[in-house]
Coordinates of C-alpha atoms in Angstrom, one line a residue:
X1 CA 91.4 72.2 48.4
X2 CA 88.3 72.3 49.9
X3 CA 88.3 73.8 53.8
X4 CA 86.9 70.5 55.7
X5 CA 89.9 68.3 53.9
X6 CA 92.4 70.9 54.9
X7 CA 91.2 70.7 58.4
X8 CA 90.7 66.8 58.6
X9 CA 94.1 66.6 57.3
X10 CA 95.6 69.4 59.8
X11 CA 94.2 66.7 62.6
X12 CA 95.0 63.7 61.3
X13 CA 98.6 64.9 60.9
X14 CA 98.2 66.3 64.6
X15 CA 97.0 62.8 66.1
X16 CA 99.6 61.8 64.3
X17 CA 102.3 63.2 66.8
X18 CA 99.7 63.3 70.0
X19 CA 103.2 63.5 72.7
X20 CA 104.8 66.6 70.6
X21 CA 100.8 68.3 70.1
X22 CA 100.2 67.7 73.9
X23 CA 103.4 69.2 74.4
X24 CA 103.3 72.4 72.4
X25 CA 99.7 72.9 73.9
X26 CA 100.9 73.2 77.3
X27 CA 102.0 77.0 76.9
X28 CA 98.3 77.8 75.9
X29 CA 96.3 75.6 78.7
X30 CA 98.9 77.0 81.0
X31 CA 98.0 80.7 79.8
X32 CA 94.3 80.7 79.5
X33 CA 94.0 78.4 83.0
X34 CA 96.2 81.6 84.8
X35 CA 93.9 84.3 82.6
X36 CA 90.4 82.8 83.6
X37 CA 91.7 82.2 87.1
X38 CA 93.1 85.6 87.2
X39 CA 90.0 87.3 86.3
X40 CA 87.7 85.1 88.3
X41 CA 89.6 85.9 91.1
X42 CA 89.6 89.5 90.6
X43 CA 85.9 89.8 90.2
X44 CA 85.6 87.6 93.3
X45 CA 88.0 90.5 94.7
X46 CA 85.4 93.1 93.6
X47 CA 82.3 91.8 95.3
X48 CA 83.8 91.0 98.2
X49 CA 84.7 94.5 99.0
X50 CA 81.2 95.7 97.4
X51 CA 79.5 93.6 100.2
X52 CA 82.0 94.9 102.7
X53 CA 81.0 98.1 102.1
X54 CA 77.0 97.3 101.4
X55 CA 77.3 95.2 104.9
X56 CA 77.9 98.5 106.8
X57 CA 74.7 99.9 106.2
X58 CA 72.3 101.5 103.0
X59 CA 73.3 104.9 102.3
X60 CA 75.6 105.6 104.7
X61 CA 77.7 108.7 105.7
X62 CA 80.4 108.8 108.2
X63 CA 81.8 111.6 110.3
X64 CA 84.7 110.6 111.6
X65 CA 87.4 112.8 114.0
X66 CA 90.4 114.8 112.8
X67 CA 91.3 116.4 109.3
X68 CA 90.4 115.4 106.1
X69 CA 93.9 115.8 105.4
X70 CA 95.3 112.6 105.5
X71 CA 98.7 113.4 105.7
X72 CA 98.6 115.6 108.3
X73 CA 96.0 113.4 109.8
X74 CA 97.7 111.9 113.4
X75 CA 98.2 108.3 114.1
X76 CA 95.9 108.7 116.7
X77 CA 93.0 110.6 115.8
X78 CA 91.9 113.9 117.7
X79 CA 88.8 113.9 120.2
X80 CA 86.7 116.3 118.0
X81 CA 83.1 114.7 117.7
X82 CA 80.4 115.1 120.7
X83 CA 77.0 113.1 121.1
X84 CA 75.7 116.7 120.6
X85 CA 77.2 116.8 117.2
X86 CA 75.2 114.1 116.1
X87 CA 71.9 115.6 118.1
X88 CA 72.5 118.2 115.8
X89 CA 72.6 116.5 112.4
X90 CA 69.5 114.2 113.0
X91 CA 67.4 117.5 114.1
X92 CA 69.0 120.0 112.0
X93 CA 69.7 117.9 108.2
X94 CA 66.1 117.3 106.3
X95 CA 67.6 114.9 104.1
X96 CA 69.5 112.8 107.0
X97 CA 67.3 109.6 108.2
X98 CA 68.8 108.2 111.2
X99 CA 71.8 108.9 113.4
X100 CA 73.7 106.6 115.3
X101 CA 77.2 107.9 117.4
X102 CA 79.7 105.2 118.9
X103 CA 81.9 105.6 121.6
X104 CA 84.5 102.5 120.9
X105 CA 87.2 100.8 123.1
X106 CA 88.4 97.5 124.0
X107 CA 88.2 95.2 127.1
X108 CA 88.3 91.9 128.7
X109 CA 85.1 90.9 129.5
X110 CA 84.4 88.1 132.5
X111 CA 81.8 85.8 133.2
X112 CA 82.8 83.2 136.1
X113 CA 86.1 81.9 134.9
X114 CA 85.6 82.6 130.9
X115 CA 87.1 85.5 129.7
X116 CA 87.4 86.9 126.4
X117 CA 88.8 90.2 124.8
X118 CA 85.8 92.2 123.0
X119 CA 85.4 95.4 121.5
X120 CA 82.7 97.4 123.3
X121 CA 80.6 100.0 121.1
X122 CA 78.6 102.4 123.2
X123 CA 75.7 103.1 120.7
X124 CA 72.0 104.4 120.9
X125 CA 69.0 102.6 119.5
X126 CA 69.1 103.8 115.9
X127 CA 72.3 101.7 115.7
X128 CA 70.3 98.6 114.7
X129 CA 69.1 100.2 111.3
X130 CA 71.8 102.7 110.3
X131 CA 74.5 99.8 110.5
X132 CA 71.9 97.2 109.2
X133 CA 71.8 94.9 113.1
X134 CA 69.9 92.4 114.2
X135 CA 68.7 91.0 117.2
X136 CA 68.7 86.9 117.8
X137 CA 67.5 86.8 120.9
X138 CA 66.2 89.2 123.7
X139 CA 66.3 93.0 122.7
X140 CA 68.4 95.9 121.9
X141 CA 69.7 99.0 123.6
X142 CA 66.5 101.3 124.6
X143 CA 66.0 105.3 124.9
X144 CA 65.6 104.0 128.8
X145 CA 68.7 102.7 129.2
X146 CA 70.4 105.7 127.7
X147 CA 68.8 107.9 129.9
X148 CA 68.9 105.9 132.9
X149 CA 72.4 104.8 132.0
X150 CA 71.8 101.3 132.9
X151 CA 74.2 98.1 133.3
X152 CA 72.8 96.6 130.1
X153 CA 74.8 94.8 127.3
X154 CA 74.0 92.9 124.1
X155 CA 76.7 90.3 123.0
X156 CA 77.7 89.2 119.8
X157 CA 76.8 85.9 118.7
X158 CA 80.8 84.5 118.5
X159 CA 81.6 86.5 122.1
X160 CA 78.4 85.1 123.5
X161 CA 79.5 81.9 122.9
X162 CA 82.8 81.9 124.1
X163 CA 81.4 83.2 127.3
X164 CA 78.5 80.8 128.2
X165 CA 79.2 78.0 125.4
X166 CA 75.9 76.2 125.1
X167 CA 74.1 77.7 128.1
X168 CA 71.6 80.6 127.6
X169 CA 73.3 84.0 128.5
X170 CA 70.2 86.5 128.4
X171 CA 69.7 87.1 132.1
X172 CA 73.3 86.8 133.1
X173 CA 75.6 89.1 134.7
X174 CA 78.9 90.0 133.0
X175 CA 81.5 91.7 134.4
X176 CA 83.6 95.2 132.4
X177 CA 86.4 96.2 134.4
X178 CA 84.6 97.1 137.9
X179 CA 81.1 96.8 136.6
X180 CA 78.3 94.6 136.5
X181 CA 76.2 94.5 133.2
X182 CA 73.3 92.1 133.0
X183 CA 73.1 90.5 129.1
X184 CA 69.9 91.9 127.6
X185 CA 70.2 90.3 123.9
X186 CA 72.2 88.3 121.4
X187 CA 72.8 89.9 118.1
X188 CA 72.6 87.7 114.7
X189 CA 75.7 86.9 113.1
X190 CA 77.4 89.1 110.9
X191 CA 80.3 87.9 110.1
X192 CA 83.2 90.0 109.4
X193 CA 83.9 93.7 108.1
X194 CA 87.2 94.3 106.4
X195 CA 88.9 91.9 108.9
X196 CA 86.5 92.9 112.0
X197 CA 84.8 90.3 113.6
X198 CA 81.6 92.0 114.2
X199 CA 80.5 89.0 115.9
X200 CA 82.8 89.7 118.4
X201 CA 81.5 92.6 119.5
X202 CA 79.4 94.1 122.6
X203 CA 77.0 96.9 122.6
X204 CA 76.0 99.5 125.6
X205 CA 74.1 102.2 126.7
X206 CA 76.5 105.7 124.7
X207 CA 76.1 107.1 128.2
X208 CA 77.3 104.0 130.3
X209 CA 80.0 103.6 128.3
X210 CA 80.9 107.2 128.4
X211 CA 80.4 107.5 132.2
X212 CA 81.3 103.9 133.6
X213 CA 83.7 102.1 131.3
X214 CA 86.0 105.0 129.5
X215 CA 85.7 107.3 132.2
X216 CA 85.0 111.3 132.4
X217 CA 88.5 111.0 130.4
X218 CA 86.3 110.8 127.2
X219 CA 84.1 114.2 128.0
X220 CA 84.5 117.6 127.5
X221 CA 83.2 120.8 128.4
X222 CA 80.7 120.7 124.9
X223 CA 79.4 117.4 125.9
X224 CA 80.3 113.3 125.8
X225 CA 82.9 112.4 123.1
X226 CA 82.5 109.7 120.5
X227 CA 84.3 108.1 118.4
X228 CA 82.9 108.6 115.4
X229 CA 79.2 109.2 113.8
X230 CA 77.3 107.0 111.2
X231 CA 74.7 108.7 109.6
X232 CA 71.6 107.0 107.0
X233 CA 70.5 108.9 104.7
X234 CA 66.7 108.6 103.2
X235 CA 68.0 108.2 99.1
X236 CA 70.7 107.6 97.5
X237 CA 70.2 110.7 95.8
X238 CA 70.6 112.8 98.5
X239 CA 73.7 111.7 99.9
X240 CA 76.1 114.7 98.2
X241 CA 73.3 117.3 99.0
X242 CA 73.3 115.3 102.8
X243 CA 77.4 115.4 103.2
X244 CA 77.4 119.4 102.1
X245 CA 74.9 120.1 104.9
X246 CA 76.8 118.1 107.6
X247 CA 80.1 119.8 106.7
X248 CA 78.5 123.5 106.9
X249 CA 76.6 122.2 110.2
X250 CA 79.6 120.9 111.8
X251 CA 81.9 123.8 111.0
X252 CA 79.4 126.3 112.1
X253 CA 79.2 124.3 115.6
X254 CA 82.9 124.1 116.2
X255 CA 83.3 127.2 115.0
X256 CA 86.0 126.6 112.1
X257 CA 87.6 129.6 109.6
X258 CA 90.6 127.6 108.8
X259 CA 90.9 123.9 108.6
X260 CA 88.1 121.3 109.4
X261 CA 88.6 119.2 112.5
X262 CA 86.7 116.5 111.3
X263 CA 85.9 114.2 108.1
X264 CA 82.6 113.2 106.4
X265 CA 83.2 109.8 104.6
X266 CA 80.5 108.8 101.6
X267 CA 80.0 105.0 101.5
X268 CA 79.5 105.5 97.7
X269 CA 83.0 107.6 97.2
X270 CA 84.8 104.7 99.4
X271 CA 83.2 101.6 97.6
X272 CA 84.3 103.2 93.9
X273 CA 87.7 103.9 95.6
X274 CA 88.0 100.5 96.8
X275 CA 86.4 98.9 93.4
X276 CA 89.1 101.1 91.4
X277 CA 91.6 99.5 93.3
X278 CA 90.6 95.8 93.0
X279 CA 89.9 96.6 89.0
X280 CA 93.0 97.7 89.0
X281 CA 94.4 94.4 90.8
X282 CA 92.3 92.4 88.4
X283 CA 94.0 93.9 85.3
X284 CA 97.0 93.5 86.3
X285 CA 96.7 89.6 87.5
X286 CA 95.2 89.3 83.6
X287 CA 98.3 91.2 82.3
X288 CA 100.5 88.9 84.4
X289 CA 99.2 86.2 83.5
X290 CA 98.8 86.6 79.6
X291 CA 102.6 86.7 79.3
X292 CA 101.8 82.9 79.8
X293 CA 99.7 82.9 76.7
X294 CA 102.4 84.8 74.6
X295 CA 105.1 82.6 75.6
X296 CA 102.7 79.5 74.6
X297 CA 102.6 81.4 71.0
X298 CA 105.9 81.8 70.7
X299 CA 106.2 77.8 71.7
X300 CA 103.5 76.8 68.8
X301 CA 105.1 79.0 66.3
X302 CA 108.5 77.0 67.0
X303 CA 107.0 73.8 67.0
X304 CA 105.6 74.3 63.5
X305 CA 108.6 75.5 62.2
X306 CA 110.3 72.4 63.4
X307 CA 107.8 70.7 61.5
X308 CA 108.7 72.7 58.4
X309 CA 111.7 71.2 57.9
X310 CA 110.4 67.5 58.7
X311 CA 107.7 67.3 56.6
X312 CA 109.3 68.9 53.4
X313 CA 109.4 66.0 51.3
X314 CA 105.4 65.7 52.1
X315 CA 105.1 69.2 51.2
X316 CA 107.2 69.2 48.1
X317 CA 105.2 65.7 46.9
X318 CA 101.8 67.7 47.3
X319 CA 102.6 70.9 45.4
X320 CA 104.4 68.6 42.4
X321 CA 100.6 67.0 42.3
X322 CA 99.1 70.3 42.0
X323 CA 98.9 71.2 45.6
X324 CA 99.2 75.0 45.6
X325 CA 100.8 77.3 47.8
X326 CA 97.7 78.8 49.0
X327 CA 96.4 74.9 50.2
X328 CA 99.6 74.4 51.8
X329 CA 99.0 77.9 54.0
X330 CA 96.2 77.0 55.2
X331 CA 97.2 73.6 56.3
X332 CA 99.8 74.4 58.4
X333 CA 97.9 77.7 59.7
X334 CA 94.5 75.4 60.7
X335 CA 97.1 73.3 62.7
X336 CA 98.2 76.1 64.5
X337 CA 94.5 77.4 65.1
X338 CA 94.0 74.1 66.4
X339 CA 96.4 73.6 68.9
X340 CA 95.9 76.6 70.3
X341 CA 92.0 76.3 70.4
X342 CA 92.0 72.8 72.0
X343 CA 94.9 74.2 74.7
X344 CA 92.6 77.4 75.4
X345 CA 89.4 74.9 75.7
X346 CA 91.5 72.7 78.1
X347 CA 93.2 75.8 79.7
X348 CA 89.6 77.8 80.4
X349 CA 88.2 74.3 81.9
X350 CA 91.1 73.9 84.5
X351 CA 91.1 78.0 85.1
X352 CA 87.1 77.3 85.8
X353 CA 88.0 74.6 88.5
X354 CA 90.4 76.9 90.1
X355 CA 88.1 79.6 90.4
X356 CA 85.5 77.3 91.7
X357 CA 87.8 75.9 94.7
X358 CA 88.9 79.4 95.8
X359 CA 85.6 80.6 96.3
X360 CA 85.2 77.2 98.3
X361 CA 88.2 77.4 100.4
X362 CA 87.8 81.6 101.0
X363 CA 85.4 84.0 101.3
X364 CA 85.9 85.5 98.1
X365 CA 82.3 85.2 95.4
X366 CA 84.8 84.3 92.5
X367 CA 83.0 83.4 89.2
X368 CA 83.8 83.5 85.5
X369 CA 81.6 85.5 83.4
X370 CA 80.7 84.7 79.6
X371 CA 82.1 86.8 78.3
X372 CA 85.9 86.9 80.0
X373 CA 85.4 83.0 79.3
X374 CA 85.0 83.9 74.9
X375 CA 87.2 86.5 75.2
X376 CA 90.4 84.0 77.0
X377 CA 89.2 81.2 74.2
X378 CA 89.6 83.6 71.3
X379 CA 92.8 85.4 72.3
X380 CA 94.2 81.8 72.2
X381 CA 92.7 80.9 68.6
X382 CA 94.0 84.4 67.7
X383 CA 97.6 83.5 68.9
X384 CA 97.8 80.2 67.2
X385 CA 96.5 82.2 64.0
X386 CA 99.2 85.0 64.9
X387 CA 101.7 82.6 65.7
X388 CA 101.2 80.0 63.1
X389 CA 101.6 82.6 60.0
X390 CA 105.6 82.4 59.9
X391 CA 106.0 78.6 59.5
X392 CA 102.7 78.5 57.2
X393 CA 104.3 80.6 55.0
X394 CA 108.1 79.0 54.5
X395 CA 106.0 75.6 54.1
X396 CA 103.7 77.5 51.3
X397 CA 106.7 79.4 49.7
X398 CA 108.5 75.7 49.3
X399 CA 109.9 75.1 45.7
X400 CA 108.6 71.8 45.1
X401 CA 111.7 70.3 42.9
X402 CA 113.9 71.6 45.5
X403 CA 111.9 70.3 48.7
X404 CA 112.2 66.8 46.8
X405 CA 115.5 66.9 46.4
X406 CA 116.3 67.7 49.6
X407 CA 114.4 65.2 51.2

């Protein structure tokens, strides 16, 4: 019988029974629709957290406080670091671009009777580029105000308008604890960071938030503390070579034999940690939700066999005729190729409109490539062709007299 009969036939007899089809499809457009969603959704996952981690700045080392052991690192991390640490790097590391040391900590901020709770950053001017910044409006912290320790502050776009709403705050006078600052910029929006609003944020003079808003608490005899270090480095290429240098710097300065007290974090090291981890997360959702396909399999494969046994008198009638065994195969084997195409067609078409509303509804990129899109259509063809051998071949192994007679 010639291939095109065999599969006009296999869909006529399929239209035939459109409630039972539509029914034994369902397993399949259930499984491809939680595969391609699934995967979408994980690769959405993965370039979310790559532009988390691109968003923090381009080549970027950090040197944070406390041992790089993490599980004898404390809940609340040692005061280790000192603005003269990160003097130190920018002078002494040829391969290091910028340097930008914060001193961090959290407070209500006043302005007439608004008040909102902020987290202040005491920074110096090479925070703009090292953390990737921008100004809106007015200007950044200066070498000036560092030395001068000034009453300046530049307010994130969300904080700034919480404080002053629709008025223009550059000018204004805010008020930190018992001190006035006046507002010297607004910073373009950044959005968030790994759950932190950066747009929340204020920025001061290192040394007026060392002296004025923490307190003398926050110094020591080697110089002002901060809370950690973020360091650019000039290529990409340079950025082991860069993180060697710091460590040996840093241990000579503090003067270690034993243990470090501090950690040097690589932006590249953390973004394939945190890639490995949403790869992971993706396989598994795929995994997950393929059980879905397999149980659609399973469902086709007992839907044919059902049909076995109702259709024998039409089977036995065709081989008496000259039908052969081999025609009969392939019959019932193109019917389950064809269910199980048309459900993975349906099923990667609703999996695409998923995909599409969660990256409309959250912040997660999610998109379908090509290829996962092939791949989910021909794991279901291969299904119905793996699932639709056993009934294909107790319809072709039929003994015609005896199928007639038992009809």
């Amino acid at each position: 019988m010639d291939i095109f009969e065999s599969i006009t036939m296999a869909t006529t007899t399929l239209m035939a029974n459109k409630l039972r089809s539509s029914l034994t499809m369902l397993g399949i457009i259930i499984g491809n629709a939680s595969v391609i969603a699934m995967i979408g959704i994980g690769e959405g996952a993965q370039k979310y957290v790559s532009e988390q981690v691109n968003s923090l700045g381009p080549n970027l080392l950090f040197v944070i406080p406390g041992s790089p052991d993490a599980q004898r690192r404390p809940i609340v991390a040692p005061q280790t670091l000192v603005l003269a640490d990160a003097e130190a790097i920018a002078q002494q590391v040829p391969s290091v671009q910028e340097v930008a040391p914060t001193l961090n900590d959290s407070q209500v901020i006043s302005y007439r009777s608004n008040n909102a709770s902020s987290s202040i950053i005491g920074t110096t001017p090479q925070f703009l580029s090292v953390r990737s910044f921008d100004v809106a409006r007015g200007r950044f912290i200066t070498d000036d105000d560092l030395k001068k320790q000034k009453n300046v502050i530049a307010l994130g776009s969300e904080i700034a308008e919480r404080l002053f709403g629709d008025s223009e705050p550059i000018g204004k006078y805010i008020r930190i604890k018992n001190n006035t600052f006046q507002v010297i910029g607004i910073m373009q929006p950044k959005g968030s960071t790994f759950g932190d609003n950066q747009d929340l944020n204020v920025f001061v003079p290192l040394t007026t938030m060392a002296n004025k808003i923490v307190g003398r608490g926050r110094s020591s005899p080697y110089g002002t503390r901060v809370t950690f270090i973020s360091v650019s480095i000039k290529d990409e290429s340079q950025m082991k070579a860069a993180q060697f240098q710091i460590e040996n710097l840093l241990r000579l300065r503090h003067k270690i034999t034993k243990d470090d007290d501090f950690t040097v974090r690589n932006q590249q090291d953390l973004q394939k940690t945190l890639g490995g981890i949403t790869g992971a997360l993706k396989i598994m959702l795929a995994a997950v939700a393929s059980i879905s396909l397999f149980v659609g399999g399973i469902g086709i494969m007992n839907i044919m066999l059902v049909s076995v046994t109702e259709r024998t008198q039409e089977i036995g009638l065709r081989k008496a005729i000259g039908a052969s065994s081999k025609d009969i195969l392939v019959q019932f084997m193109i019917e389950s190729v064809i269910l199980s195409a048309a459900g993975g067609a349906l099923g990667t078409m609703i999996g695409i409109g998923g995909v599409m509303i969660v990256g409309s509804f959250t912040p997660l990129q999610a998109g379908v490539s090509p290829f996962a899109i092939a791949l989910a259509v021909g794991v279901s063809g291969g299904i119905g062709l793996f699932f639709g051998v056993v009934p294909a071949r107790q319809a072709a192994k039929l003994d015609p007299i005896v199928a007639l007679r038992t009809a």
